[in-house]
Amino acid sequence: MCGIVGYIGPRQAVPILMEGLARLEYRGYDSAGLALIHGGQVSVRKAKGRLDNLRSCLQDDPVQGTCGVGHTRWATHGEPSQINSHPHTDVQGSIAVVHNGIIENYESLKEYLAQCGVTFRSQTDTEVVAHLIHHLYQGDPVAAIRQAMHRMQGSYALAIVCGDTPDTLFCVRKDSPLVVGWGDGEQFLASDIPAMLPFTRDVYPLEDGEIAVLTTAGIRVLDAFGQPKDVTPQRVDWDVAAAEKGGYPHFMLKEIYEQPKAFRDTLHAYVDAQTLTIRQERMPLDAQAIRALSRVKLVACGTAYHAGMVGKALLERLAGLPAEADIASEFRYRDVQITPDDLCVVISQSGETADTLAAMRKAKQAGARVVAVTNVVGSTVSREADDVLYTLAGPEIAVASTKAYTTQLLVLSLLALHMAQARGNIDETQARALLADLLRIPEQAEQVLANRERIQRFASLHYDQHNVYYIGRGLDWALALEGSLKLKEISYTFSEAYAAGELKHGTIALIEPGTVVVALCTQPALLDKMRSNIEEVRARGARVLCVAQQGLPMDAFERWDIPQVPPEWAPVLTVLPLQLYAYYVAVAKGCDVDKPRNLAKSVTVE
Ligand code: AGP
């Protein structure tokens, strides 16, 4: 996510804005910038890369001013670059805007403004906002901002300075957080509380649709109808570390609970909810190219590989396409047969994993078309692949991947559906029904995550279990692998994942009284087989923890339900209780949840 800061008061703004941006670095970013007002002029300084680059830019070309805004950018539209970094201004440079969020209809707004004679310099959705507000401005910044809000769709936290009002800061909140803070004759704004803590602890998180107008005299809040709203400052007594986690004890838990929003952002990027269609312009390969494909190879490492296994199953089931999921470190050295009518899908949250990069280059060298699924705009896979499907999970700080993985599942689900339609395996009516179900996933995910007490209690009672087995069939086998990896990597508990039908071919010898077996039973067509496998292990004393769809009868020692959902879309929900289970076991064991021993967030070496 991007980071926003703002200041107005008697002091020079640059040091305060830079301090605030430094407090937001933990969120991840690829460029930064400031806009200040001085003598009625808006001055902008911005630089690609770390904050030090912006500091150098300010040393070379200082800027004065006691009113300004600052921004750290996490790219979603347009690669990381100086021109794409914020703030963005209108052509005259009279209004500057910094933004966190996604303007979903920016292309149609851009088209309209271009017809009005506006020329654009960047590839970003945010620049459209600056031009739109300027286009609507007729002397009253608040009126122009409100009119712009009526035209914009999507999520946005905006901070705005206007040359005509040098002693005023404006900010708006819709879906992306924004906080204002009171000082003594000075006021602050930020996308997150850590940026404010050095200056004030009296804050007010704006609500959706609200506008705040900050001057040295105070802060005026307007409600979603433009009416003045009396607000009471809230006293924040968090320390900085807690504030960076949004009040959560760990980044991992914060990111687990960010998943519904990550799902909404990702689905909005690829699905037109009005027409229940996939945005064709966002998908790789046209229908003709898809029909010419003979096979899809999905290649990745770790959790991303587990996503690839789900993608494989969905491509086979929905699109009728032969598909293989490969571990990148094996793929790169195997005599794998790749032909030009193969499609290679590389999946990587960081976009920098060495084995995955090598596998991608091998596939390209063999003439296959490569599609990258990644969470980082401008990452190496995004630059070298033929096409890119971005997950819009926002920065993932915890080493254990959660929201990046589940948004990979969503993107792969949409790719499989897109290909199924192109190959005529699914008609428009079936596709609309499946998309409608997919659009319900964010709310269903909130339901699953709301039931964490049962999971936390089970984990706290059984955290000292020495080995835990995960079993599943079909899609649930891929989820069993992911659930097992989560438990291993953050709680250091030995765990194994097995295709449930494989247990009796050896591993069942390890099951003894009290062994915890996590049985994933979300696939209706395989439920009877799973019941048999559960009986096999219960007969040997196992304590079975079952994850199943609500309403499906499954007898177990402990049961965690997910809402009813088409079996193809179950994985995104099934993994949620598994993430929480691993998290609470790790917490009970006193492990370093966000930075587990021996692990790195991105494995950039072999
Ligand atoms: C995820 O929980 C693990 N930390 C790890 O398996 C990770 O998924 C793997 O290293 C691949 O990383 P990538 O997605 O950045 O390529």
Coordinates of C-alpha atoms and ligand atoms in Angstrom, one line a residue:
M1 CA 0.0 0.0 0.0
C2 CA 1.1 3.6 -0.6
G3 CA 1.9 5.9 2.3
I4 CA 0.5 9.4 2.7
V5 CA 1.6 12.2 5.1
G6 CA 0.6 15.9 5.3
Y7 CA 1.4 18.9 7.5
I8 CA 0.3 22.4 8.0
G9 CA 1.6 24.7 10.7
P10 CA 4.3 27.3 11.6
R11 CA 7.2 25.0 10.9
Q12 CA 9.0 24.1 7.7
A13 CA 7.1 21.1 6.4
V14 CA 9.9 19.1 4.7
P15 CA 11.6 17.6 7.8
I16 CA 8.2 16.7 9.2
L17 CA 7.0 15.1 6.0
M18 CA 10.2 13.1 5.6
E19 CA 10.0 11.9 9.2
G20 CA 6.5 10.8 8.6
L21 CA 7.4 9.0 5.4
A22 CA 10.3 7.2 7.2
R23 CA 7.7 5.9 9.7
L24 CA 5.8 4.4 6.8
E25 CA 8.7 2.6 5.1
Y26 CA 7.7 -0.7 6.7
R27 CA 4.7 -0.8 4.3
G28 CA 7.0 -1.3 1.3
Y29 CA 7.4 1.2 -1.5
D30 CA 9.3 1.8 -4.8
S31 CA 9.3 5.7 -5.0
A32 CA 8.5 8.8 -3.0
G33 CA 7.7 12.5 -3.3
L34 CA 6.6 15.7 -1.7
A35 CA 4.5 18.7 -2.8
L36 CA 4.7 22.0 -0.9
I37 CA 3.1 25.4 -1.2
H38 CA 5.2 28.4 -0.9
G39 CA 4.2 31.9 -2.1
G40 CA 1.1 30.5 -3.7
Q41 CA 3.2 28.2 -5.9
V42 CA 3.0 24.3 -5.7
S43 CA 6.5 22.8 -5.7
V44 CA 7.0 19.1 -6.3
R45 CA 10.1 16.9 -5.6
K46 CA 10.0 13.2 -6.3
A47 CA 12.4 10.3 -6.8
K48 CA 12.3 6.6 -7.7
G49 CA 13.7 4.2 -5.1
R50 CA 14.3 4.7 -1.4
L51 CA 13.7 7.8 0.7
D52 CA 17.4 8.6 0.5
N53 CA 17.0 9.3 -3.2
L54 CA 14.3 11.9 -2.3
R55 CA 16.6 13.4 0.4
S56 CA 19.3 13.8 -2.2
C57 CA 16.9 15.4 -4.5
L58 CA 15.8 17.9 -1.8
Q59 CA 19.4 18.7 -0.9
D60 CA 20.2 19.4 -4.6
D61 CA 17.0 21.4 -5.0
P62 CA 15.6 22.5 -1.7
V63 CA 12.0 23.5 -1.3
Q64 CA 10.4 25.8 1.4
G65 CA 7.0 25.8 2.7
T66 CA 4.9 25.2 5.9
C67 CA 2.1 23.4 4.1
G68 CA 2.6 20.2 2.1
V69 CA 2.0 16.5 1.5
G70 CA 4.3 13.5 1.1
H71 CA 3.9 10.0 -0.4
T72 CA 5.6 6.6 -0.7
R73 CA 4.3 4.6 -3.7
W74 CA 3.6 0.9 -3.9
A75 CA 3.0 0.6 -7.6
T76 CA -0.3 -0.8 -8.9
H77 CA -0.8 1.1 -12.2
G78 CA 2.4 2.0 -14.0
E79 CA 5.9 0.7 -13.2
P80 CA 8.0 2.2 -10.5
S81 CA 9.6 5.4 -12.0
Q82 CA 10.2 9.1 -11.3
I83 CA 7.3 10.1 -13.6
N84 CA 4.9 7.7 -12.1
S85 CA 5.7 8.6 -8.5
H86 CA 3.4 10.9 -6.5
P87 CA 2.5 13.7 -6.1
H88 CA 0.7 14.3 -9.4
T89 CA -0.4 17.7 -10.6
D90 CA -2.7 19.2 -13.2
V91 CA -0.9 20.7 -16.2
Q92 CA -0.6 24.1 -14.6
G93 CA 0.8 22.6 -11.5
S94 CA -1.8 24.5 -9.4
I95 CA -3.2 21.4 -7.6
A96 CA -1.1 18.4 -6.3
V97 CA -2.5 15.1 -5.2
V98 CA -1.1 12.0 -3.4
H99 CA -3.2 8.9 -3.4
N100 CA -3.5 5.4 -1.8
G101 CA -5.9 3.0 -3.5
I102 CA -7.2 2.1 -6.9
I103 CA -9.4 4.3 -9.2
E104 CA -11.2 1.6 -11.0
N105 CA -12.7 3.8 -13.7
Y106 CA -9.5 5.9 -14.3
E107 CA -9.4 4.8 -18.0
S108 CA -12.8 6.2 -18.8
L109 CA -12.1 9.4 -16.8
K110 CA -8.7 9.7 -18.7
E111 CA -10.6 9.4 -22.0
Y112 CA -13.1 12.1 -21.0
L113 CA -10.3 14.5 -19.8
A114 CA -8.3 13.9 -22.9
Q115 CA -11.3 14.9 -25.0
C116 CA -11.3 18.1 -22.9
G117 CA -7.7 18.7 -24.0
V118 CA -5.8 17.3 -21.0
T119 CA -2.5 15.7 -21.8
F120 CA -1.1 13.1 -19.5
R121 CA 2.5 12.4 -18.4
S122 CA 2.3 9.3 -16.4
Q123 CA 0.7 5.8 -16.6
T124 CA -1.0 6.2 -13.2
D125 CA -4.6 6.4 -12.1
T126 CA -3.7 9.1 -9.6
E127 CA -2.7 11.7 -12.3
V128 CA -6.2 11.4 -13.5
V129 CA -7.4 12.6 -10.1
A130 CA -5.3 15.7 -10.2
H131 CA -6.5 16.7 -13.6
L132 CA -10.2 15.9 -12.7
I133 CA -10.1 18.1 -9.6
H134 CA -8.5 20.9 -11.6
H135 CA -11.1 20.4 -14.4
L136 CA -13.9 20.8 -11.8
Y137 CA -12.3 23.6 -9.8
Q138 CA -14.1 26.9 -10.0
G139 CA -12.6 28.6 -7.0
D140 CA -13.8 26.3 -4.2
P141 CA -11.5 23.3 -3.7
V142 CA -13.9 21.4 -1.5
A143 CA -16.7 21.7 -4.1
A144 CA -14.3 20.4 -6.8
I145 CA -13.2 17.5 -4.6
R146 CA -16.7 16.5 -3.8
Q147 CA -17.7 16.6 -7.5
A148 CA -14.6 14.5 -8.3
M149 CA -15.7 12.0 -5.7
H150 CA -19.0 11.6 -7.4
R151 CA -17.2 10.6 -10.6
M152 CA -14.5 8.3 -9.2
Q153 CA -15.1 4.6 -8.6
G154 CA -12.8 2.5 -6.5
S155 CA -10.8 3.1 -3.3
Y156 CA -8.9 6.2 -2.5
A157 CA -7.3 8.1 0.3
L158 CA -6.3 11.5 -1.1
A159 CA -4.3 14.4 0.3
I160 CA -4.5 17.6 -1.8
V161 CA -2.8 21.0 -1.8
C162 CA -4.1 23.9 -4.0
G163 CA -2.0 26.9 -4.9
D164 CA -5.0 29.2 -4.4
T165 CA -5.4 28.2 -0.8
P166 CA -1.7 28.1 0.5
D167 CA -2.7 27.8 4.1
T168 CA -5.0 24.8 3.8
L169 CA -4.7 21.0 3.4
F170 CA -7.5 18.8 2.1
C171 CA -7.9 15.1 2.4
V172 CA -10.6 12.5 1.5
R173 CA -11.2 8.9 2.5
K174 CA -13.0 6.2 0.6
D175 CA -12.1 2.5 1.4
S176 CA -8.4 3.4 1.9
P177 CA -7.5 4.5 5.5
L178 CA -6.7 8.1 6.3
V179 CA -6.1 9.7 9.7
V180 CA -6.0 13.4 10.8
G181 CA -4.2 14.6 13.9
W182 CA -4.3 17.7 16.0
G183 CA -1.2 19.6 17.1
D184 CA -0.7 22.9 18.9
G185 CA -1.3 25.4 16.1
E186 CA -0.4 22.7 13.5
Q187 CA -2.3 19.8 12.0
F188 CA -1.3 16.5 10.5
L189 CA -2.7 13.8 8.2
A190 CA -1.4 10.3 7.3
S191 CA -2.5 7.0 5.9
D192 CA -1.5 5.3 9.0
I193 CA -0.9 6.2 12.7
P194 CA 2.8 5.5 12.9
A195 CA 3.6 8.5 10.7
M196 CA 1.9 10.8 13.3
L197 CA 3.3 9.4 16.5
P198 CA 6.3 11.7 16.7
F199 CA 4.0 14.7 16.5
T200 CA 0.6 13.9 18.0
R201 CA -1.4 11.1 19.6
D202 CA -4.8 12.9 19.2
V203 CA -6.2 11.5 16.0
Y204 CA -9.4 10.9 14.1
P205 CA -9.6 8.1 11.4
L206 CA -11.8 9.5 8.6
E207 CA -14.9 7.5 7.7
D208 CA -15.8 6.6 4.2
G209 CA -16.9 9.7 2.1
E210 CA -15.6 12.2 4.6
I211 CA -13.4 15.2 3.7
A212 CA -11.2 17.0 6.2
V213 CA -10.0 20.6 5.8
L214 CA -6.8 21.3 7.8
T215 CA -5.6 24.8 8.7
T216 CA -3.4 26.1 11.5
A217 CA -6.7 27.0 13.3
G218 CA -7.9 23.4 13.4
I219 CA -9.5 20.6 11.5
R220 CA -12.9 20.8 9.9
V221 CA -14.6 17.4 8.9
L222 CA -17.4 17.2 6.4
D223 CA -19.5 14.1 6.3
A224 CA -20.4 12.2 3.1
F225 CA -23.1 14.7 2.4
G226 CA -20.7 17.7 2.7
Q227 CA -22.2 18.7 6.1
P228 CA -19.9 19.7 9.0
K229 CA -19.4 16.9 11.4
D230 CA -18.4 17.3 15.0
V231 CA -15.6 14.8 15.7
T232 CA -13.8 14.0 18.9
P233 CA -10.0 13.3 18.8
Q234 CA -9.1 9.7 19.9
R235 CA -6.0 9.4 22.1
V236 CA -3.6 6.7 20.7
D237 CA -1.4 5.1 23.3
W238 CA 0.2 2.5 20.9
D239 CA 3.9 2.3 20.7
V240 CA 5.4 2.6 17.2
A241 CA 5.8 -1.2 16.7
A242 CA 2.1 -1.8 17.5
A243 CA 1.1 1.1 15.3
E244 CA 2.9 -0.3 12.3
K245 CA 0.9 -3.4 12.7
G246 CA -2.4 -1.5 12.8
G247 CA -2.9 -2.7 16.4
Y248 CA -2.4 -6.3 15.4
P249 CA 0.3 -8.2 17.4
H250 CA 2.0 -9.4 14.2
F251 CA 2.1 -8.4 10.5
M252 CA 1.0 -11.9 9.7
L253 CA -2.3 -11.6 11.6
K254 CA -2.8 -8.1 10.1
E255 CA -2.2 -9.6 6.6
I256 CA -4.5 -12.5 7.3
Y257 CA -7.3 -10.0 8.1
E258 CA -6.4 -7.8 5.1
Q259 CA -7.4 -10.7 2.8
P260 CA -11.0 -9.7 2.2
K261 CA -9.9 -6.2 1.1
A262 CA -7.1 -7.8 -1.0
F263 CA -9.7 -10.0 -2.6
R264 CA -12.0 -7.0 -3.4
D265 CA -9.1 -5.1 -4.9
T266 CA -8.0 -8.0 -7.0
L267 CA -11.4 -9.0 -8.2
H268 CA -12.3 -5.4 -9.1
A269 CA -9.2 -5.2 -11.3
Y270 CA -10.3 -8.2 -13.4
V271 CA -14.1 -8.5 -13.1
D272 CA -16.8 -6.1 -14.2
A273 CA -19.3 -6.6 -11.4
Q274 CA -22.0 -4.9 -13.3
T275 CA -21.9 -7.1 -16.3
L276 CA -20.5 -10.2 -14.5
T277 CA -17.8 -10.5 -17.1
I278 CA -14.0 -10.8 -17.0
R279 CA -12.2 -7.6 -18.2
Q280 CA -10.8 -9.1 -21.4
E281 CA -8.2 -6.3 -21.7
R282 CA -6.7 -7.4 -18.4
M283 CA -6.3 -11.0 -19.5
P284 CA -3.4 -12.5 -21.5
L285 CA -4.0 -14.3 -24.8
D286 CA -7.0 -13.9 -27.0
A287 CA -9.4 -16.7 -27.8
Q288 CA -7.6 -17.8 -30.9
A289 CA -4.2 -18.0 -29.0
I290 CA -5.9 -19.9 -26.1
R291 CA -7.5 -22.4 -28.5
A292 CA -4.0 -23.0 -30.1
L293 CA -2.5 -24.0 -26.7
S294 CA -1.6 -27.6 -26.1
R295 CA -0.6 -27.5 -22.5
V296 CA -0.1 -25.1 -19.5
K297 CA 2.9 -25.5 -17.2
L298 CA 2.6 -23.7 -13.9
V299 CA 6.0 -23.2 -12.2
A300 CA 6.8 -21.7 -8.8
C301 CA 8.3 -22.4 -5.4
G302 CA 6.9 -23.0 -1.9
T303 CA 3.5 -21.5 -1.3
A304 CA 3.4 -20.1 -4.8
Y305 CA 3.8 -23.7 -6.0
H306 CA 0.8 -24.7 -4.0
A307 CA -1.1 -22.0 -5.7
G308 CA 0.1 -23.5 -9.0
M309 CA -1.3 -26.9 -8.0
V310 CA -4.7 -25.3 -7.6
G311 CA -4.3 -23.5 -10.9
K312 CA -3.5 -26.8 -12.6
A313 CA -6.6 -28.4 -11.3
L314 CA -8.8 -25.5 -12.3
L315 CA -7.4 -25.4 -15.8
E316 CA -8.0 -29.1 -16.2
R317 CA -11.5 -29.0 -14.7
L318 CA -12.8 -25.7 -16.2
A319 CA -10.9 -25.2 -19.4
G320 CA -10.2 -28.9 -20.3
L321 CA -6.6 -28.0 -20.8
P322 CA -3.7 -30.4 -20.0
A323 CA -1.8 -28.7 -17.2
E324 CA 1.2 -29.5 -15.0
A325 CA 2.4 -27.8 -11.8
D326 CA 6.1 -27.9 -11.3
I327 CA 8.5 -26.9 -8.5
A328 CA 10.8 -24.4 -10.2
S329 CA 14.0 -25.8 -8.7
E330 CA 13.2 -29.1 -10.4
F331 CA 11.8 -27.7 -13.6
R332 CA 15.0 -25.7 -14.3
Y333 CA 17.2 -28.8 -14.3
R334 CA 14.8 -31.4 -15.7
D335 CA 14.7 -32.4 -19.3
V336 CA 11.3 -31.0 -19.5
Q337 CA 9.7 -31.0 -22.9
I338 CA 8.5 -27.5 -23.8
T339 CA 7.1 -26.5 -27.1
P340 CA 6.1 -23.1 -28.6
D341 CA 2.4 -24.0 -28.2
D342 CA 2.9 -24.4 -24.4
L343 CA 1.9 -21.7 -22.0
C344 CA 4.2 -21.2 -19.0
V345 CA 2.6 -19.5 -15.9
V346 CA 5.3 -18.5 -13.4
I347 CA 3.9 -17.5 -10.0
S348 CA 5.9 -15.5 -7.5
Q349 CA 4.8 -13.0 -4.9
S350 CA 8.1 -11.2 -4.8
G351 CA 8.8 -11.7 -8.5
E352 CA 12.5 -12.2 -7.6
T353 CA 12.8 -15.9 -6.6
A354 CA 15.9 -17.2 -8.2
D355 CA 14.6 -20.7 -9.1
T356 CA 11.4 -19.2 -10.6
L357 CA 13.3 -16.7 -12.7
A358 CA 15.5 -19.5 -14.0
A359 CA 12.5 -21.6 -14.9
M360 CA 10.9 -18.7 -16.6
R361 CA 14.0 -18.0 -18.7
K362 CA 14.2 -21.7 -19.6
A363 CA 10.6 -21.7 -20.8
K364 CA 11.1 -18.5 -22.8
Q365 CA 14.2 -20.0 -24.4
A366 CA 12.2 -23.0 -25.5
G367 CA 9.7 -20.7 -27.2
A368 CA 6.8 -21.0 -24.8
R369 CA 4.8 -17.9 -24.0
V370 CA 5.2 -16.8 -20.4
V371 CA 2.6 -15.3 -18.1
A372 CA 3.7 -14.0 -14.7
V373 CA 1.5 -13.9 -11.6
T374 CA 3.1 -11.5 -9.2
N375 CA 2.4 -9.0 -6.4
V376 CA 5.2 -6.6 -7.2
V377 CA 4.9 -4.1 -10.0
G378 CA 8.2 -3.8 -11.8
S379 CA 9.6 -7.0 -10.4
T380 CA 12.0 -9.1 -12.6
V381 CA 9.3 -11.6 -13.6
S382 CA 6.9 -8.8 -14.4
R383 CA 9.6 -7.2 -16.7
E384 CA 10.7 -10.5 -18.4
A385 CA 7.4 -12.3 -18.9
D386 CA 5.3 -11.8 -22.0
D387 CA 2.2 -11.0 -19.9
V388 CA 1.6 -10.1 -16.3
L389 CA -1.3 -10.8 -14.0
Y390 CA -0.9 -8.7 -10.9
T391 CA -2.3 -9.7 -7.6
L392 CA -3.4 -6.6 -5.7
A393 CA -2.6 -7.8 -2.2
G394 CA -0.5 -4.8 -1.3
P395 CA 2.9 -5.3 0.4
E396 CA 3.2 -8.5 2.3
I397 CA 5.6 -8.0 5.2
A398 CA 5.4 -11.3 7.1
V399 CA 7.7 -14.0 5.7
A400 CA 4.9 -16.5 5.7
S401 CA 2.7 -15.7 2.6
T402 CA -1.0 -15.4 3.2
K403 CA -2.8 -12.6 1.2
A404 CA -0.4 -12.9 -1.7
Y405 CA -1.1 -16.6 -1.9
T406 CA -4.9 -16.3 -1.7
T407 CA -4.9 -13.5 -4.3
Q408 CA -2.8 -15.8 -6.5
L409 CA -5.6 -18.3 -6.2
L410 CA -8.1 -15.7 -7.3
V411 CA -6.1 -14.7 -10.3
L412 CA -5.5 -18.3 -11.4
S413 CA -9.2 -19.0 -10.9
L414 CA -10.0 -16.1 -13.3
L415 CA -7.4 -17.2 -15.8
A416 CA -8.9 -20.7 -15.8
L417 CA -12.4 -19.3 -16.3
H418 CA -11.2 -17.0 -19.1
M419 CA -9.6 -19.9 -20.9
A420 CA -12.6 -22.1 -20.3
Q421 CA -14.8 -19.5 -22.1
A422 CA -12.3 -19.1 -24.9
R423 CA -12.3 -22.8 -25.5
G424 CA -16.1 -23.1 -25.3
N425 CA -16.0 -25.3 -22.3
I426 CA -18.1 -22.9 -20.3
D427 CA -20.9 -20.7 -21.8
E428 CA -21.7 -17.2 -20.8
T429 CA -24.5 -18.2 -18.3
Q430 CA -22.2 -20.6 -16.5
A431 CA -19.4 -18.0 -16.4
R432 CA -21.6 -15.3 -15.0
A433 CA -22.8 -17.7 -12.3
L434 CA -19.3 -18.6 -11.4
L435 CA -18.2 -15.0 -11.3
A436 CA -21.1 -14.1 -9.1
D437 CA -20.0 -16.7 -6.7
L438 CA -16.4 -15.5 -6.9
L439 CA -17.5 -11.9 -6.0
R440 CA -19.1 -13.3 -2.8
I441 CA -15.8 -14.6 -1.6
P442 CA -14.6 -11.4 0.2
E443 CA -17.7 -11.4 2.3
Q444 CA -17.5 -15.1 2.9
A445 CA -13.9 -14.7 3.9
E446 CA -14.9 -12.2 6.5
Q447 CA -17.3 -14.7 7.9
V448 CA -14.6 -17.4 8.2
L449 CA -12.1 -14.9 9.8
A450 CA -14.7 -13.8 12.3
N451 CA -14.8 -17.3 13.8
R452 CA -11.2 -17.3 15.0
E453 CA -11.9 -18.1 18.7
R454 CA -12.6 -21.8 18.0
I455 CA -9.3 -22.0 16.1
Q456 CA -7.4 -20.1 18.7
R457 CA -8.7 -22.4 21.4
F458 CA -7.9 -25.6 19.6
A459 CA -4.4 -24.3 18.8
S460 CA -3.7 -23.3 22.4
L461 CA -4.9 -26.7 23.7
H462 CA -2.8 -28.7 21.1
Y463 CA 0.1 -26.4 20.3
D464 CA 2.6 -28.9 21.8
Q465 CA 1.7 -31.6 19.3
H466 CA 5.0 -33.0 17.8
N467 CA 3.7 -33.8 14.4
V468 CA 0.6 -32.9 12.5
Y469 CA -0.7 -34.5 9.3
Y470 CA -2.8 -32.8 6.7
I471 CA -4.8 -34.9 4.2
G472 CA -7.0 -34.0 1.3
R473 CA -8.1 -35.1 -2.1
G474 CA -8.2 -33.2 -5.4
L475 CA -8.0 -29.4 -4.7
D476 CA -7.9 -30.1 -1.0
W477 CA -4.6 -32.0 -1.5
A478 CA -3.0 -28.7 -2.7
L479 CA -4.5 -27.0 0.4
A480 CA -3.1 -29.7 2.6
L481 CA 0.4 -28.9 1.4
E482 CA -0.1 -25.2 2.0
G483 CA -1.6 -25.7 5.5
S484 CA 1.3 -28.0 6.4
L485 CA 3.9 -25.6 5.1
K486 CA 2.3 -22.7 7.1
L487 CA 2.5 -24.7 10.3
K488 CA 6.1 -25.8 9.7
E489 CA 7.5 -22.5 8.7
I490 CA 6.2 -20.4 11.6
S491 CA 5.7 -22.8 14.5
Y492 CA 8.6 -25.2 13.7
T493 CA 6.1 -28.1 14.2
F494 CA 6.9 -31.2 12.2
S495 CA 4.1 -31.7 9.7
E496 CA 3.4 -33.7 6.5
A497 CA 0.7 -33.3 3.9
Y498 CA -0.6 -36.3 2.0
A499 CA -3.1 -37.1 -0.7
A500 CA -5.6 -38.8 1.5
G501 CA -5.7 -41.9 -0.7
E502 CA -2.0 -42.2 -0.3
L503 CA -2.0 -42.5 3.5
K504 CA -2.5 -46.2 3.6
H505 CA 0.5 -46.8 1.4
G506 CA 2.9 -46.2 4.3
T507 CA 2.5 -43.0 6.3
I508 CA -0.5 -44.3 8.2
A509 CA 2.1 -46.3 10.2
L510 CA 2.9 -43.1 11.9
I511 CA -0.6 -42.4 13.2
E512 CA -1.0 -43.2 16.9
P513 CA -3.4 -42.2 19.6
G514 CA -3.5 -38.4 19.9
T515 CA -2.0 -37.6 16.6
V516 CA -3.6 -34.6 15.1
V517 CA -4.8 -35.1 11.5
V518 CA -6.2 -32.1 9.6
A519 CA -8.7 -33.5 7.0
L520 CA -9.8 -31.1 4.3
C521 CA -13.2 -32.1 3.0
T522 CA -14.5 -29.3 0.8
Q523 CA -15.0 -31.2 -2.4
P524 CA -18.5 -32.8 -2.5
A525 CA -17.6 -35.4 -5.1
L526 CA -14.8 -36.8 -2.8
L527 CA -16.5 -36.6 0.5
D528 CA -17.3 -40.3 0.8
K529 CA -13.7 -41.2 0.1
M530 CA -12.6 -38.6 2.7
R531 CA -15.0 -40.1 5.3
S532 CA -13.2 -43.5 4.7
N533 CA -9.8 -41.9 5.2
I534 CA -10.9 -40.1 8.3
E535 CA -12.2 -43.4 9.7
E536 CA -8.9 -45.1 8.9
V537 CA -7.0 -42.6 11.1
R538 CA -9.6 -42.3 13.8
A539 CA -9.4 -46.1 14.2
R540 CA -5.8 -45.6 15.1
G541 CA -6.5 -42.9 17.7
A542 CA -6.0 -39.8 15.7
R543 CA -7.7 -36.5 16.7
V544 CA -9.3 -35.4 13.4
L545 CA -9.6 -31.7 12.7
C546 CA -11.9 -31.3 9.7
V547 CA -12.4 -28.3 7.4
A548 CA -15.7 -28.7 5.5
Q549 CA -18.4 -26.7 3.8
Q550 CA -21.3 -25.7 6.0
G551 CA -24.1 -28.2 5.9
L552 CA -22.0 -31.1 4.7
P553 CA -22.2 -33.9 7.3
M554 CA -18.7 -34.7 8.6
D555 CA -18.0 -36.3 11.9
A556 CA -14.8 -35.1 13.6
F557 CA -13.1 -34.3 16.9
E558 CA -13.0 -30.7 15.8
R559 CA -14.6 -29.0 12.8
W560 CA -14.1 -25.7 11.1
D561 CA -16.7 -24.7 8.5
I562 CA -16.4 -22.6 5.5
P563 CA -19.5 -21.1 3.8
Q564 CA -21.1 -23.0 0.9
V565 CA -19.2 -22.2 -2.3
P566 CA -18.7 -23.9 -5.7
P567 CA -15.9 -26.5 -5.1
E568 CA -13.7 -24.7 -7.6
W569 CA -13.6 -21.6 -5.4
A570 CA -13.3 -23.4 -2.1
P571 CA -9.5 -23.1 -1.8
V572 CA -9.5 -19.4 -1.1
L573 CA -11.7 -20.0 1.9
T574 CA -10.3 -23.4 3.0
V575 CA -6.8 -21.9 3.6
L576 CA -8.1 -19.2 6.0
P577 CA -8.6 -21.5 9.1
L578 CA -5.3 -23.2 8.3
Q579 CA -3.5 -19.9 8.3
L580 CA -5.0 -19.0 11.6
Y581 CA -4.3 -22.4 13.1
A582 CA -0.6 -22.2 12.2
Y583 CA -0.5 -18.6 13.5
Y584 CA -2.0 -19.4 16.9
V585 CA 0.2 -22.5 17.3
A586 CA 3.3 -20.4 16.6
V587 CA 2.1 -17.7 19.1
A588 CA 1.5 -20.3 21.7
K589 CA 5.0 -21.7 21.2
G590 CA 6.5 -18.2 21.4
C591 CA 7.9 -18.3 17.9
D592 CA 9.0 -15.2 15.9
V593 CA 5.9 -15.3 13.7
D594 CA 6.8 -12.5 11.3
K595 CA 10.4 -13.5 10.9
P596 CA 10.8 -17.3 11.3
R597 CA 14.2 -18.7 11.8
N598 CA 16.2 -19.7 8.7
L599 CA 13.7 -18.1 6.3
A600 CA 13.8 -15.0 4.0
K601 CA 10.8 -13.2 2.4
S602 CA 12.3 -13.6 -1.0
V603 CA 14.8 -16.4 -1.9
T604 CA 16.9 -14.6 -4.5
V605 CA 19.6 -17.2 -4.4
E606 CA 19.5 -20.9 -5.4
Ligands
AGP1 C1 5.6 -18.7 1.9 O1 4.9 -18.8 3.1 C2 7.1 -19.1 2.0 N1 7.7 -18.1 2.8 C3 7.8 -19.4 0.7 O2 7.5 -20.8 0.4 C4 7.5 -18.6 -0.5 O3 6.2 -18.9 -1.0 C5 8.5 -19.0 -1.7 O4 9.8 -18.7 -1.3 C6 8.2 -18.4 -3.0 O5 8.3 -17.0 -2.9 P1 7.8 -16.1 -4.1 O6 6.3 -16.3 -4.2 O7 8.2 -14.7 -3.7 O8 8.4 -16.5 -5.4

